[in-house]
Short mmCIF file of C-alpha atoms and ligand atoms in Angstrom, two decimals:
data_model
loop_
_atom_site.label_atom_id
_atom_site.label_comp_id
_atom_site.label_asym_id
_atom_site.label_seq_id
_atom_site.Cartn_x
_atom_site.Cartn_y
_atom_site.Cartn_z
CA MET A 27 120.86 120.33 93.42
CA THR A 28 117.42 119.05 92.48
CA ARG A 29 116.77 118.08 88.88
CA PHE A 30 113.41 118.80 87.24
CA ILE A 31 111.46 116.68 84.80
CA PHE A 32 108.58 118.43 83.04
CA ILE A 33 105.94 116.17 81.55
CA THR A 34 103.50 117.40 78.91
CA GLY A 35 100.88 115.60 76.85
CA GLY A 36 99.74 115.87 73.28
CA VAL A 37 97.28 114.63 70.63
CA VAL A 38 94.42 113.65 72.97
CA SER A 39 93.55 113.90 76.66
CA SER A 40 93.24 110.90 78.99
CA LEU A 41 96.53 109.38 77.85
CA GLY A 42 97.48 108.55 81.42
CA LYS A 43 100.04 111.29 81.90
CA GLY A 44 99.52 111.12 85.65
CA LEU A 45 100.21 107.41 85.72
CA ALA A 46 103.20 107.80 83.42
CA SER A 47 104.64 110.47 85.72
CA ALA A 48 103.95 108.35 88.81
CA ALA A 49 105.57 105.32 87.18
CA LEU A 50 108.68 107.30 86.25
CA GLY A 51 108.84 108.60 89.83
CA ALA A 52 108.66 105.02 91.06
CA LEU A 53 111.46 103.91 88.72
CA LEU A 54 113.79 106.69 89.85
CA GLN A 55 112.94 105.86 93.43
CA ALA A 56 113.72 102.20 92.77
CA ARG A 57 117.19 103.38 91.77
CA GLY A 58 117.61 104.95 95.18
CA TYR A 59 116.74 108.56 94.32
CA LYS A 60 114.54 110.84 96.37
CA VAL A 61 111.60 112.07 94.30
CA ARG A 62 108.51 114.28 94.58
CA LEU A 63 105.74 114.78 92.04
CA ARG A 64 103.71 117.88 91.30
CA LYS A 65 100.75 118.74 89.11
CA LEU A 66 100.19 122.07 87.38
CA ASP A 67 96.60 122.31 86.22
CA PRO A 68 95.75 124.96 83.61
CA TYR A 69 92.01 125.13 84.32
CA LEU A 70 90.56 128.22 86.01
CA ASN A 71 88.86 126.51 88.93
CA VAL A 72 90.66 127.44 92.14
CA ASP A 73 90.74 123.82 93.22
CA PRO A 74 88.93 120.65 92.16
CA GLY A 75 86.89 120.69 95.41
CA THR A 76 83.72 121.95 93.82
CA MET A 77 84.11 120.20 90.46
CA SER A 78 81.75 117.38 89.57
CA PRO A 79 83.29 113.96 89.97
CA TYR A 80 81.45 113.11 86.73
CA GLN A 81 83.65 115.52 84.87
CA HIS A 82 86.78 115.51 86.83
CA GLY A 83 87.01 112.24 88.71
CA GLU A 84 87.78 111.97 92.38
CA VAL A 85 88.86 114.89 94.54
CA TYR A 86 92.03 113.71 96.24
CA VAL A 87 92.61 115.12 99.72
CA THR A 88 96.09 115.55 101.18
CA ASP A 89 97.13 115.36 104.85
CA ASP A 90 97.39 119.14 104.98
CA GLY A 91 93.80 119.48 103.80
CA ALA A 92 94.10 120.42 100.13
CA GLU A 93 91.46 119.25 97.66
CA THR A 94 93.53 118.23 94.68
CA ASP A 95 93.53 116.45 91.37
CA LEU A 96 93.19 112.67 91.33
CA ASP A 97 96.64 112.31 89.79
CA LEU A 98 98.13 113.13 93.18
CA GLY A 99 96.60 109.86 94.31
CA HIS A 100 98.60 108.00 91.64
CA TYR A 101 101.73 109.81 92.76
CA GLU A 102 101.23 108.76 96.37
CA ARG A 103 100.32 105.19 95.54
CA PHE A 104 103.31 104.72 93.26
CA THR A 105 105.97 106.46 95.34
CA GLY A 106 104.62 106.33 98.89
CA VAL A 107 105.51 110.02 99.25
CA SER A 108 102.63 111.96 100.84
CA SER A 109 101.48 114.88 98.72
CA ARG A 110 100.98 118.34 100.11
CA LYS A 111 98.93 121.41 99.29
CA SER A 112 102.00 122.78 97.57
CA ASP A 113 102.08 119.91 95.07
CA ASN A 114 99.05 120.97 93.04
CA VAL A 115 98.35 124.37 91.56
CA THR A 116 95.71 125.61 89.11
CA SER A 117 95.53 128.71 86.93
CA GLY A 118 92.67 129.78 89.18
CA GLN A 119 94.95 129.80 92.23
CA ILE A 120 97.71 131.61 90.40
CA TYR A 121 95.34 134.31 89.11
CA GLN A 122 93.64 134.62 92.49
CA GLU A 123 96.99 135.23 94.15
CA ILE A 124 98.04 137.78 91.52
CA ILE A 125 94.75 139.65 91.62
CA THR A 126 94.85 139.78 95.44
CA LYS A 127 98.35 141.26 95.25
CA GLU A 128 97.27 143.73 92.59
CA ARG A 129 94.32 144.91 94.72
CA ARG A 130 96.67 145.30 97.67
CA GLY A 131 98.86 147.56 95.59
CA ASP A 132 101.86 145.23 95.66
CA TYR A 133 102.68 145.99 92.02
CA LEU A 134 102.98 149.72 92.76
CA GLY A 135 100.86 150.72 89.81
CA GLY A 136 102.81 148.64 87.29
CA THR A 137 101.01 146.77 84.51
CA VAL A 138 100.28 143.18 85.56
CA GLN A 139 100.87 140.76 82.69
CA VAL A 140 100.93 137.06 81.87
CA ILE A 141 104.65 137.37 81.21
CA PRO A 142 106.30 137.93 83.67
CA HIS A 143 103.76 137.94 86.52
CA VAL A 144 101.78 134.78 85.80
CA THR A 145 104.79 132.86 84.51
CA ASP A 146 106.87 133.90 87.53
CA ALA A 147 104.18 132.66 89.89
CA ILE A 148 104.10 129.33 88.02
CA LYS A 149 107.88 129.03 88.16
CA GLN A 150 107.89 129.81 91.84
CA PHE A 151 105.35 127.04 92.42
CA ALA A 152 107.44 124.52 90.48
CA LEU A 153 110.61 125.44 92.35
CA ASP A 154 109.08 125.66 95.82
CA GLN A 155 109.88 123.26 98.71
CA GLN A 156 112.48 121.08 97.04
CA ASP A 157 113.22 119.11 100.23
CA ASP A 158 116.62 117.90 99.00
CA CYS A 159 114.91 115.80 96.35
CA ASP A 160 117.08 114.38 93.61
CA PHE A 161 114.23 114.74 91.15
CA ILE A 162 111.04 116.76 91.07
CA LEU A 163 108.60 115.66 88.38
CA CYS A 164 106.13 118.33 87.26
CA GLU A 165 103.19 117.17 85.22
CA ILE A 166 101.43 119.85 83.18
CA GLY A 167 97.72 119.12 82.91
CA GLY A 168 95.83 119.46 79.65
CA THR A 169 96.93 118.87 76.09
CA ILE A 170 99.31 120.85 73.88
CA GLY A 171 97.21 123.28 71.90
CA ASP A 172 94.88 124.23 74.78
CA ILE A 173 94.73 127.99 75.20
CA GLU A 174 94.89 127.75 79.00
CA SER A 175 98.15 125.80 78.98
CA LEU A 176 100.18 128.50 77.26
CA PRO A 177 101.40 130.38 80.37
CA PHE A 178 102.43 127.06 81.92
CA LEU A 179 104.38 126.01 78.85
CA GLU A 180 106.02 129.41 78.67
CA ALA A 181 106.97 129.12 82.35
CA ILE A 182 108.57 125.69 81.94
CA ARG A 183 110.29 126.82 78.76
CA GLN A 184 111.93 129.59 80.77
CA LEU A 185 112.83 127.12 83.50
CA GLY A 186 114.50 124.95 80.88
CA ASN A 187 116.94 127.80 80.26
CA GLU A 188 117.34 128.83 83.87
CA LEU A 189 117.92 125.33 85.20
CA ASP A 190 120.02 124.42 82.18
CA ASP A 191 121.21 120.81 82.46
CA HIS A 192 119.04 120.29 85.55
CA ALA A 193 115.79 120.22 83.57
CA ILE A 194 114.44 117.90 80.90
CA PHE A 195 111.15 117.64 79.01
CA ILE A 196 109.13 114.54 78.33
CA HIS A 197 106.21 114.63 75.92
CA LEU A 198 103.57 111.90 75.97
CA THR A 199 101.58 111.36 72.79
CA LEU A 200 99.36 108.82 71.10
CA VAL A 201 100.32 106.59 68.19
CA PRO A 202 96.97 105.33 66.92
CA PHE A 203 96.47 102.07 65.07
CA ILE A 204 94.27 102.49 62.00
CA ALA A 205 92.64 99.12 61.58
CA SER A 206 91.48 99.60 57.97
CA ALA A 207 95.03 100.41 56.87
CA GLY A 208 96.57 97.96 59.35
CA GLU A 209 99.05 100.67 60.28
CA LEU A 210 100.34 102.65 63.21
CA LYS A 211 100.24 106.38 62.54
CA THR A 212 103.04 108.66 63.68
CA LYS A 213 101.71 111.90 62.17
CA PRO A 214 99.73 113.08 65.24
CA THR A 215 102.91 112.71 67.31
CA GLN A 216 104.93 114.65 64.74
CA HIS A 217 102.36 117.47 64.79
CA SER A 218 102.16 117.56 68.54
CA VAL A 219 105.92 117.82 68.96
CA LYS A 220 106.01 120.44 66.22
CA GLU A 221 103.53 122.49 68.21
CA LEU A 222 105.59 122.08 71.36
CA ARG A 223 108.75 123.13 69.53
CA GLY A 224 106.85 126.14 68.19
CA ILE A 225 106.42 127.24 71.79
CA GLY A 226 110.14 126.80 72.28
CA ILE A 227 110.24 123.44 74.02
CA GLN A 228 112.28 120.66 72.50
CA PRO A 229 111.37 117.39 74.23
CA ASP A 230 114.26 115.21 75.36
CA ILE A 231 112.09 112.11 75.40
CA VAL A 232 108.91 111.28 73.49
CA MET A 233 106.69 108.63 75.02
CA CYS A 234 104.13 107.07 72.71
CA ARG A 235 100.97 105.48 74.03
CA CYS A 236 100.02 102.67 71.73
CA GLU A 237 97.78 99.62 71.67
CA GLN A 238 100.58 97.45 70.36
CA PRO A 239 104.38 97.43 70.16
CA ILE A 240 105.84 100.14 67.89
CA PRO A 241 108.18 98.64 65.26
CA GLU A 242 111.73 99.96 64.93
CA ASP A 243 110.95 101.77 61.64
CA GLU A 244 108.15 103.83 63.16
CA ARG A 245 110.26 104.69 66.17
CA ARG A 246 113.04 105.90 63.91
CA LYS A 247 110.58 107.99 61.96
CA ILE A 248 109.26 109.61 65.15
CA ALA A 249 112.82 110.28 66.34
CA LEU A 250 113.73 111.88 63.01
CA PHE A 251 110.70 114.15 62.78
CA CYS A 252 110.65 115.03 66.46
CA ASN A 253 114.36 115.73 66.69
CA VAL A 254 115.14 113.23 69.44
CA ARG A 255 117.52 110.26 69.72
CA ASN A 256 116.12 106.92 68.49
CA GLU A 257 116.34 105.41 71.95
CA ALA A 258 114.53 108.42 73.41
CA VAL A 259 111.32 107.34 71.66
CA ILE A 260 109.72 105.20 74.35
CA PRO A 261 106.77 103.00 73.42
CA ALA A 262 104.15 103.05 76.16
CA VAL A 263 102.12 100.02 75.23
CA ASP A 264 98.77 99.30 76.96
CA VAL A 265 99.09 96.91 79.89
CA GLU A 266 96.72 94.71 81.90
CA THR A 267 97.20 96.34 85.29
CA ILE A 268 98.45 99.82 86.13
CA TYR A 269 101.02 98.33 88.51
CA GLU A 270 102.76 96.83 85.50
CA VAL A 271 103.48 100.26 84.04
CA PRO A 272 106.81 100.87 85.85
CA LEU A 273 108.11 97.45 84.78
CA HIS A 274 107.15 98.07 81.16
CA TYR A 275 108.64 101.55 81.08
CA HIS A 276 111.83 100.23 82.55
CA GLN A 277 112.00 97.56 79.88
CA ALA A 278 111.36 100.21 77.23
CA GLY A 279 114.33 102.17 78.61
CA LEU A 280 112.52 105.17 80.09
CA ASP A 281 114.56 105.56 83.28
CA SER A 282 117.87 104.98 81.46
CA GLN A 283 116.94 107.62 78.90
CA VAL A 284 116.04 110.09 81.63
CA LEU A 285 119.42 109.52 83.30
CA LYS A 286 121.13 109.80 79.94
CA SER A 287 119.39 113.11 79.21
CA PHE A 288 120.73 114.44 82.50
CA ARG A 289 124.14 112.93 81.69
CA ILE A 290 124.07 110.89 84.88
CA GLU A 291 126.41 107.96 84.59
CA ASN A 292 126.82 104.98 86.91
CA ALA A 293 123.36 105.32 88.44
CA PRO A 294 122.44 102.32 90.57
CA GLU A 295 120.29 99.67 88.84
CA PRO A 296 116.66 99.78 89.99
CA ASP A 297 115.38 97.25 92.48
CA LEU A 298 112.00 96.31 91.03
CA GLY A 299 111.36 93.23 93.19
CA ALA A 300 108.45 94.80 95.05
CA TRP A 301 106.74 95.78 91.77
CA GLN A 302 107.22 92.29 90.35
CA GLU A 303 105.66 90.83 93.47
CA VAL A 304 102.64 93.16 93.30
CA VAL A 305 102.10 92.45 89.60
CA SER A 306 102.28 88.70 90.04
CA ARG A 307 99.76 88.86 92.89
CA VAL A 308 97.41 91.00 90.78
CA LYS A 309 97.76 88.77 87.73
CA GLU A 310 97.73 85.40 89.46
CA PRO A 311 95.30 85.64 92.37
CA GLU A 312 94.25 82.52 94.24
CA GLY A 313 90.57 83.35 94.12
CA GLU A 314 87.97 86.01 93.59
CA ILE A 315 85.46 87.79 95.77
CA THR A 316 82.76 90.29 94.87
CA ILE A 317 82.23 93.58 96.66
CA ALA A 318 79.13 95.67 95.97
CA VAL A 319 79.89 99.38 95.95
CA VAL A 320 76.57 101.14 96.43
CA GLY A 321 76.95 104.75 95.36
CA LYS A 322 75.82 107.57 93.16
CA TYR A 323 78.58 108.28 90.68
CA THR A 324 78.88 104.64 89.77
CA GLY A 325 78.72 105.52 86.05
CA LEU A 326 82.16 107.02 86.19
CA LYS A 327 84.74 104.89 87.95
CA ASP A 328 87.26 107.74 88.15
CA ALA A 329 85.04 109.29 90.82
CA TYR A 330 86.08 106.38 93.06
CA LYS A 331 89.68 105.98 91.91
CA SER A 332 91.35 105.65 95.31
CA LEU A 333 88.56 103.41 96.54
CA THR A 334 88.99 100.98 93.65
CA GLU A 335 92.72 100.93 94.21
CA ALA A 336 92.38 100.42 97.97
CA LEU A 337 90.07 97.45 97.34
CA THR A 338 92.65 96.05 94.92
CA HIS A 339 95.33 96.52 97.59
CA GLY A 340 93.16 94.66 100.09
CA GLY A 341 92.93 91.90 97.47
CA ILE A 342 96.70 91.90 96.93
CA ALA A 343 97.23 91.42 100.68
CA ASN A 344 94.77 88.51 100.73
CA ASN A 345 95.91 87.04 97.40
CA VAL A 346 92.49 87.39 95.79
CA HIS A 347 91.04 89.34 92.93
CA VAL A 348 88.42 91.82 94.08
CA LYS A 349 85.59 92.12 91.61
CA ILE A 350 83.61 95.30 92.10
CA GLU A 351 79.93 95.34 91.40
CA TRP A 352 78.92 99.01 90.98
CA ILE A 353 75.33 99.46 92.05
CA ASP A 354 73.42 102.69 91.76
CA SER A 355 71.74 103.06 95.14
CA GLU A 356 68.54 104.41 93.65
CA VAL A 357 67.58 100.92 92.49
CA PHE A 358 66.95 99.98 96.13
CA GLU A 359 64.33 102.67 96.45
CA SER A 360 62.04 100.93 94.03
CA GLU A 361 63.20 97.32 93.98
CA ASP A 362 64.07 94.74 96.56
CA ALA A 363 67.75 94.93 97.42
CA VAL A 364 68.03 91.17 97.62
CA ILE A 365 68.38 90.48 93.91
CA TYR A 366 71.43 92.72 93.69
CA LEU A 367 73.09 91.85 96.97
CA GLU A 368 72.37 88.18 97.44
CA ASN A 369 75.59 86.90 95.96
CA VAL A 370 78.09 89.55 96.97
CA ASN A 371 80.70 88.88 99.64
CA GLY A 372 80.84 92.39 101.03
CA ILE A 373 78.98 95.68 100.76
CA LEU A 374 80.61 99.09 100.76
CA VAL A 375 78.88 102.46 100.81
CA PRO A 376 81.46 105.09 99.88
CA GLY A 377 81.59 108.83 100.42
CA GLY A 378 78.82 110.88 98.90
CA PHE A 379 76.87 114.08 99.07
CA GLY A 380 73.17 114.93 98.92
CA GLU A 381 69.85 113.26 99.46
CA ARG A 382 69.41 111.57 96.12
CA GLY A 383 69.95 107.85 96.51
CA ALA A 384 70.48 108.07 100.29
CA GLU A 385 67.44 105.94 101.21
CA GLY A 386 68.69 103.29 98.79
CA LYS A 387 72.05 103.28 100.52
CA ILE A 388 70.31 102.91 103.89
CA ALA A 389 68.46 99.91 102.45
CA ALA A 390 71.81 98.40 101.43
CA VAL A 391 73.17 98.99 104.97
CA ASN A 392 70.09 97.30 106.38
CA PHE A 393 70.59 94.32 104.10
CA ALA A 394 74.25 94.00 105.13
CA ARG A 395 73.43 94.28 108.84
CA THR A 396 70.52 91.85 108.88
CA HIS A 397 72.19 89.29 106.57
CA SER A 398 75.61 89.36 108.28
CA VAL A 399 77.31 90.47 105.07
CA PRO A 400 80.57 92.37 105.80
CA TYR A 401 79.80 96.08 105.64
CA PHE A 402 82.24 98.94 105.22
CA GLY A 403 80.80 102.46 105.42
CA ILE A 404 83.07 105.29 104.40
CA CYS A 405 82.17 108.85 105.40
CA PHE A 406 78.59 109.16 104.07
CA GLY A 407 78.50 105.36 104.33
CA MET A 408 79.20 105.65 108.06
CA GLN A 409 76.65 108.40 108.59
CA LEU A 410 73.96 106.34 106.84
CA ALA A 411 74.92 103.23 108.84
CA VAL A 412 74.35 105.21 112.04
CA ILE A 413 71.01 106.47 110.73
CA GLU A 414 70.00 102.90 109.88
CA ALA A 415 70.94 101.75 113.39
CA ALA A 416 69.08 104.67 114.96
CA ARG A 417 65.93 103.83 113.02
CA ASN A 418 65.97 100.07 113.33
CA LEU A 419 67.91 99.32 116.52
CA ALA A 420 67.35 102.38 118.70
CA GLY A 421 63.77 103.05 117.63
CA VAL A 422 64.38 106.63 116.48
CA THR A 423 62.14 106.06 113.49
CA SER A 424 62.51 109.49 111.95
CA ALA A 425 66.31 109.55 112.26
CA THR A 426 67.99 111.35 109.37
CA SER A 427 70.66 113.89 108.45
CA THR A 428 70.17 117.63 108.29
CA GLU A 429 72.03 117.45 104.99
CA PHE A 430 68.61 116.51 103.59
CA GLY A 431 66.80 119.44 105.26
CA PRO A 432 65.55 120.39 108.73
CA CYS A 433 64.31 117.45 110.81
CA ASP A 434 63.28 116.33 114.30
CA ASP A 435 65.94 113.70 114.87
CA PRO A 436 69.22 114.96 113.42
CA ILE A 437 71.36 111.88 114.01
CA VAL A 438 73.77 113.47 111.55
CA GLY A 439 74.14 117.22 111.34
CA LEU A 440 76.40 120.22 111.35
CA MET A 441 78.23 120.87 114.58
CA THR A 442 76.93 124.40 114.58
CA GLU A 443 73.40 123.07 114.61
CA TRP A 444 73.54 121.18 117.86
CA GLU A 445 75.58 123.80 119.60
CA VAL A 446 72.88 126.36 118.97
CA GLU A 447 70.31 126.57 121.76
CA GLY A 448 66.63 126.26 121.02
CA GLY A 449 66.69 124.21 117.86
CA LEU A 450 68.34 124.05 114.52
CA GLU A 451 70.15 126.76 112.76
CA LYS A 452 70.02 126.21 109.05
CA ARG A 453 73.26 126.66 107.17
CA SER A 454 72.81 129.55 104.80
CA ALA A 455 72.21 128.38 101.26
CA ASP A 456 74.73 130.81 99.84
CA SER A 457 77.62 129.68 102.07
CA GLU A 458 80.81 129.21 100.10
CA MET A 459 80.98 125.64 98.99
CA GLY A 460 84.67 124.88 99.15
CA GLY A 461 85.52 126.41 102.48
CA THR A 462 83.23 124.74 104.99
CA LEU A 463 84.42 121.16 104.94
CA ARG A 464 86.45 119.36 107.58
CA LEU A 465 89.45 118.62 105.39
CA GLY A 466 92.71 116.77 105.79
CA ALA A 467 94.30 114.65 108.49
CA TYR A 468 92.77 114.41 111.96
CA ASP A 469 93.64 112.05 114.79
CA ALA A 470 91.19 109.58 116.23
CA ALA A 471 91.51 107.78 119.55
CA LEU A 472 90.49 104.13 119.29
CA LYS A 473 88.65 102.27 122.02
CA PRO A 474 90.95 99.69 123.61
CA GLY A 475 89.84 96.17 122.82
CA SER A 476 87.60 97.22 119.92
CA GLN A 477 87.69 95.53 116.54
CA VAL A 478 89.29 98.56 114.89
CA ALA A 479 91.98 98.86 117.58
CA GLU A 480 92.90 95.27 116.80
CA ILE A 481 92.82 95.85 113.02
CA TYR A 482 95.03 98.93 113.22
CA GLY A 483 97.21 97.46 115.98
CA SER A 484 97.24 100.91 117.54
CA GLU A 485 95.15 103.18 119.71
CA THR A 486 95.56 106.43 117.82
CA VAL A 487 95.32 106.85 114.10
CA SER A 488 95.51 109.77 111.71
CA GLU A 489 93.19 109.71 108.71
CA ARG A 490 92.05 112.13 106.03
CA HIS A 491 88.66 113.78 106.10
CA ARG A 492 86.38 115.55 103.63
CA HIS A 493 82.90 116.20 104.95
CA ARG A 494 80.65 118.87 106.42
CA TYR A 495 78.36 116.76 108.57
CA GLU A 496 79.12 114.78 111.71
CA VAL A 497 77.39 112.04 113.69
CA ASN A 498 75.58 113.89 116.47
CA ILE A 499 77.24 113.17 119.81
CA ASN A 500 73.95 113.79 121.62
CA PHE A 501 72.63 110.44 120.35
CA LYS A 502 75.75 108.48 121.32
CA GLN A 503 74.42 106.97 124.51
CA GLN A 504 71.12 105.95 122.97
CA LEU A 505 72.90 104.30 120.04
CA GLU A 506 75.34 102.52 122.35
CA GLU A 507 72.47 101.12 124.36
CA ALA A 508 71.06 99.83 121.08
CA GLY A 509 74.27 97.94 120.37
CA LEU A 510 76.56 100.22 118.34
CA VAL A 511 80.10 100.73 119.61
CA PHE A 512 81.71 104.12 119.10
CA SER A 513 85.18 102.69 118.70
CA GLY A 514 86.93 105.80 117.40
CA MET A 515 86.46 109.34 118.69
CA SER A 516 88.14 112.65 118.04
CA PRO A 517 90.87 113.25 120.67
CA ALA A 518 88.60 115.76 122.46
CA GLY A 519 85.89 113.09 122.53
CA ASP A 520 83.24 115.23 120.82
CA LEU A 521 83.18 113.81 117.29
CA PRO A 522 82.47 110.17 116.46
CA GLU A 523 85.10 108.91 114.02
CA ILE A 524 84.43 105.16 113.87
CA ILE A 525 81.48 102.96 114.72
CA GLU A 526 81.29 99.19 114.75
CA ASN A 527 78.63 96.60 115.40
CA PRO A 528 79.89 93.80 117.65
CA ASP A 529 76.86 91.63 116.87
CA HIS A 530 77.98 91.32 113.27
CA PRO A 531 81.02 89.58 111.72
CA TRP A 532 82.36 92.80 110.15
CA PHE A 533 80.41 96.01 110.28
CA ILE A 534 82.52 99.14 110.44
CA GLY A 535 81.83 102.74 109.52
CA VAL A 536 84.48 105.43 109.42
CA GLN A 537 83.96 109.20 109.17
CA PHE A 538 87.21 109.59 107.19
CA HIS A 539 88.55 108.30 103.87
CA PRO A 540 90.99 105.44 104.55
CA GLU A 541 91.23 104.73 100.81
CA LEU A 542 93.34 107.86 100.36
CA LYS A 543 96.19 106.37 102.34
CA SER A 544 96.25 102.87 100.91
CA ARG A 545 99.22 101.87 98.77
CA PRO A 546 100.01 98.68 96.92
CA PHE A 547 103.03 97.97 99.14
CA ASP A 548 101.31 99.22 102.25
CA PRO A 549 97.63 98.31 101.93
CA HIS A 550 95.33 100.04 104.38
CA PRO A 551 94.61 97.73 107.37
CA LEU A 552 90.84 98.35 107.19
CA PHE A 553 90.73 97.29 103.54
CA VAL A 554 92.91 94.25 104.24
CA SER A 555 90.60 93.23 107.06
CA PHE A 556 87.40 93.97 105.10
CA ILE A 557 88.55 91.85 102.16
CA HIS A 558 89.59 89.12 104.58
CA ALA A 559 86.11 89.15 106.12
CA ALA A 560 84.53 89.08 102.66
CA LEU A 561 86.72 86.11 101.79
CA GLU A 562 85.53 84.27 104.91
CA GLN A 563 81.99 85.13 103.86
CA SER A 564 82.62 83.73 100.38
CA ARG A 565 83.57 80.45 101.99
CA LEU A 566 80.35 80.35 103.96
CA VAL A 567 78.08 80.58 100.93
N1 LIG J 624 77.77 114.37 102.69
C1 LIG J 624 78.44 114.02 103.89
C2 LIG J 624 79.03 115.23 104.58
O1 LIG J 624 79.22 116.24 103.98
C3 LIG J 624 79.51 112.97 103.64
C4 LIG J 624 80.65 113.47 102.82
C5 LIG J 624 81.51 112.37 102.28
O2 LIG J 624 81.09 111.22 102.24
N2 LIG J 624 82.72 112.67 101.86
O3 LIG J 624 79.34 115.16 105.74
#
């Protein structure tokens, strides 16, 4: 029978609960257990699909097409287990489901209440699709004390009783260092656990994020006031790279304490060799290359979480450190791109939406193409690379995307637009935002002998998508004559998935998001190859 680990957070947000959960999942997996991770988000949005990446960070897309929280990306990267739609739920989804049922009359006129209706729906989500896992880790989003979290905490409290010795609770808090007093402070942790106990949840393990090691005395104090065993107070000290987290937690005794809380004896020792290898490659690279990421949300790195990680993975595979230079594309609209791009070893234009900054991105593509700098275009970055080629190689000077408004040469557009006879049909402005995207895994057939077929070592691939617009198939022939190769197509042959430029050392654009499937132990082949090309470039200059 599956065991459940519920992870809550207290004191402040952004403590890295997602990473902590992912790292614990990895440790249990390293001991030979089958694990799965889930996220329960208390906010009222139905999914993060329409939330601003400024506020919420990246929208992580699963194979089955769900737009989820970025923590699911950590889970996948740390455990290699692909997430599904059913691994992320929000209050919004729960309420939507309940209200739909209520309107349908499913409750037969009964009063619909938070307890039991909302809490039952939450419990059902947590218990769903167990897949013979040894452990399911459920992270509860938000911070103890948030009003929205209460139904979730009540639901897991009930599960604690129902699952009995098959459920434990871990609470992650902050132990701040007050410089003026030269002291670590345990009071916020005491208060946070007190609040949790007030709701009826007694944590089995308290993890304490801290800038520096927590001395024995402080740990004992936390244990005493929080009603846990001394050894169940786990210091979670800041580390240099996130891939070090599982090793540190293991050293601090986290996995042993989890097993002890479940009364599991004689568990196999973890095999952490792969983690040690990754950490040593991250910490002792043989060189460094610089990649310019030309985007819009460059002020907030969380908006590009998977991308940053995938670049790091490409670096791990090539034994180099990848330095990312974040460049706001709008600078290229007023200044000459050269000053920013002259010394970089590769240029990447990531996914993006909307017209603002698009011309600047096209200028960056142009620089990469005409200066033979390795170029990687992801989703929007591919669409803009095709527009650049249409304008400057194929002579379609007014080439653009209908995402920016109606136009004469829609090199990129909505499929519905070019299927409609007699011109463009404008998407209605009030169309529902979340529902119209091409989302999730789709196959692509690769052109035999192309650069990407060689990189992947395969002729069909499955990659995750999140976009509305497509490269317009009607311009394919014209673009091919101008030198672009359409090296990946949808299986039906109607949607361009990958383009490459054979007259360039490394110029590839993909309609999907390869970064979502890259993992430290299994780096994505396109990122490995891109970083390799950038490394070659660094040796040229
Ligand atoms: N804005 C483009 C589209 O909707 C690209 C989206 C993306 O890069 N994820 O098609």
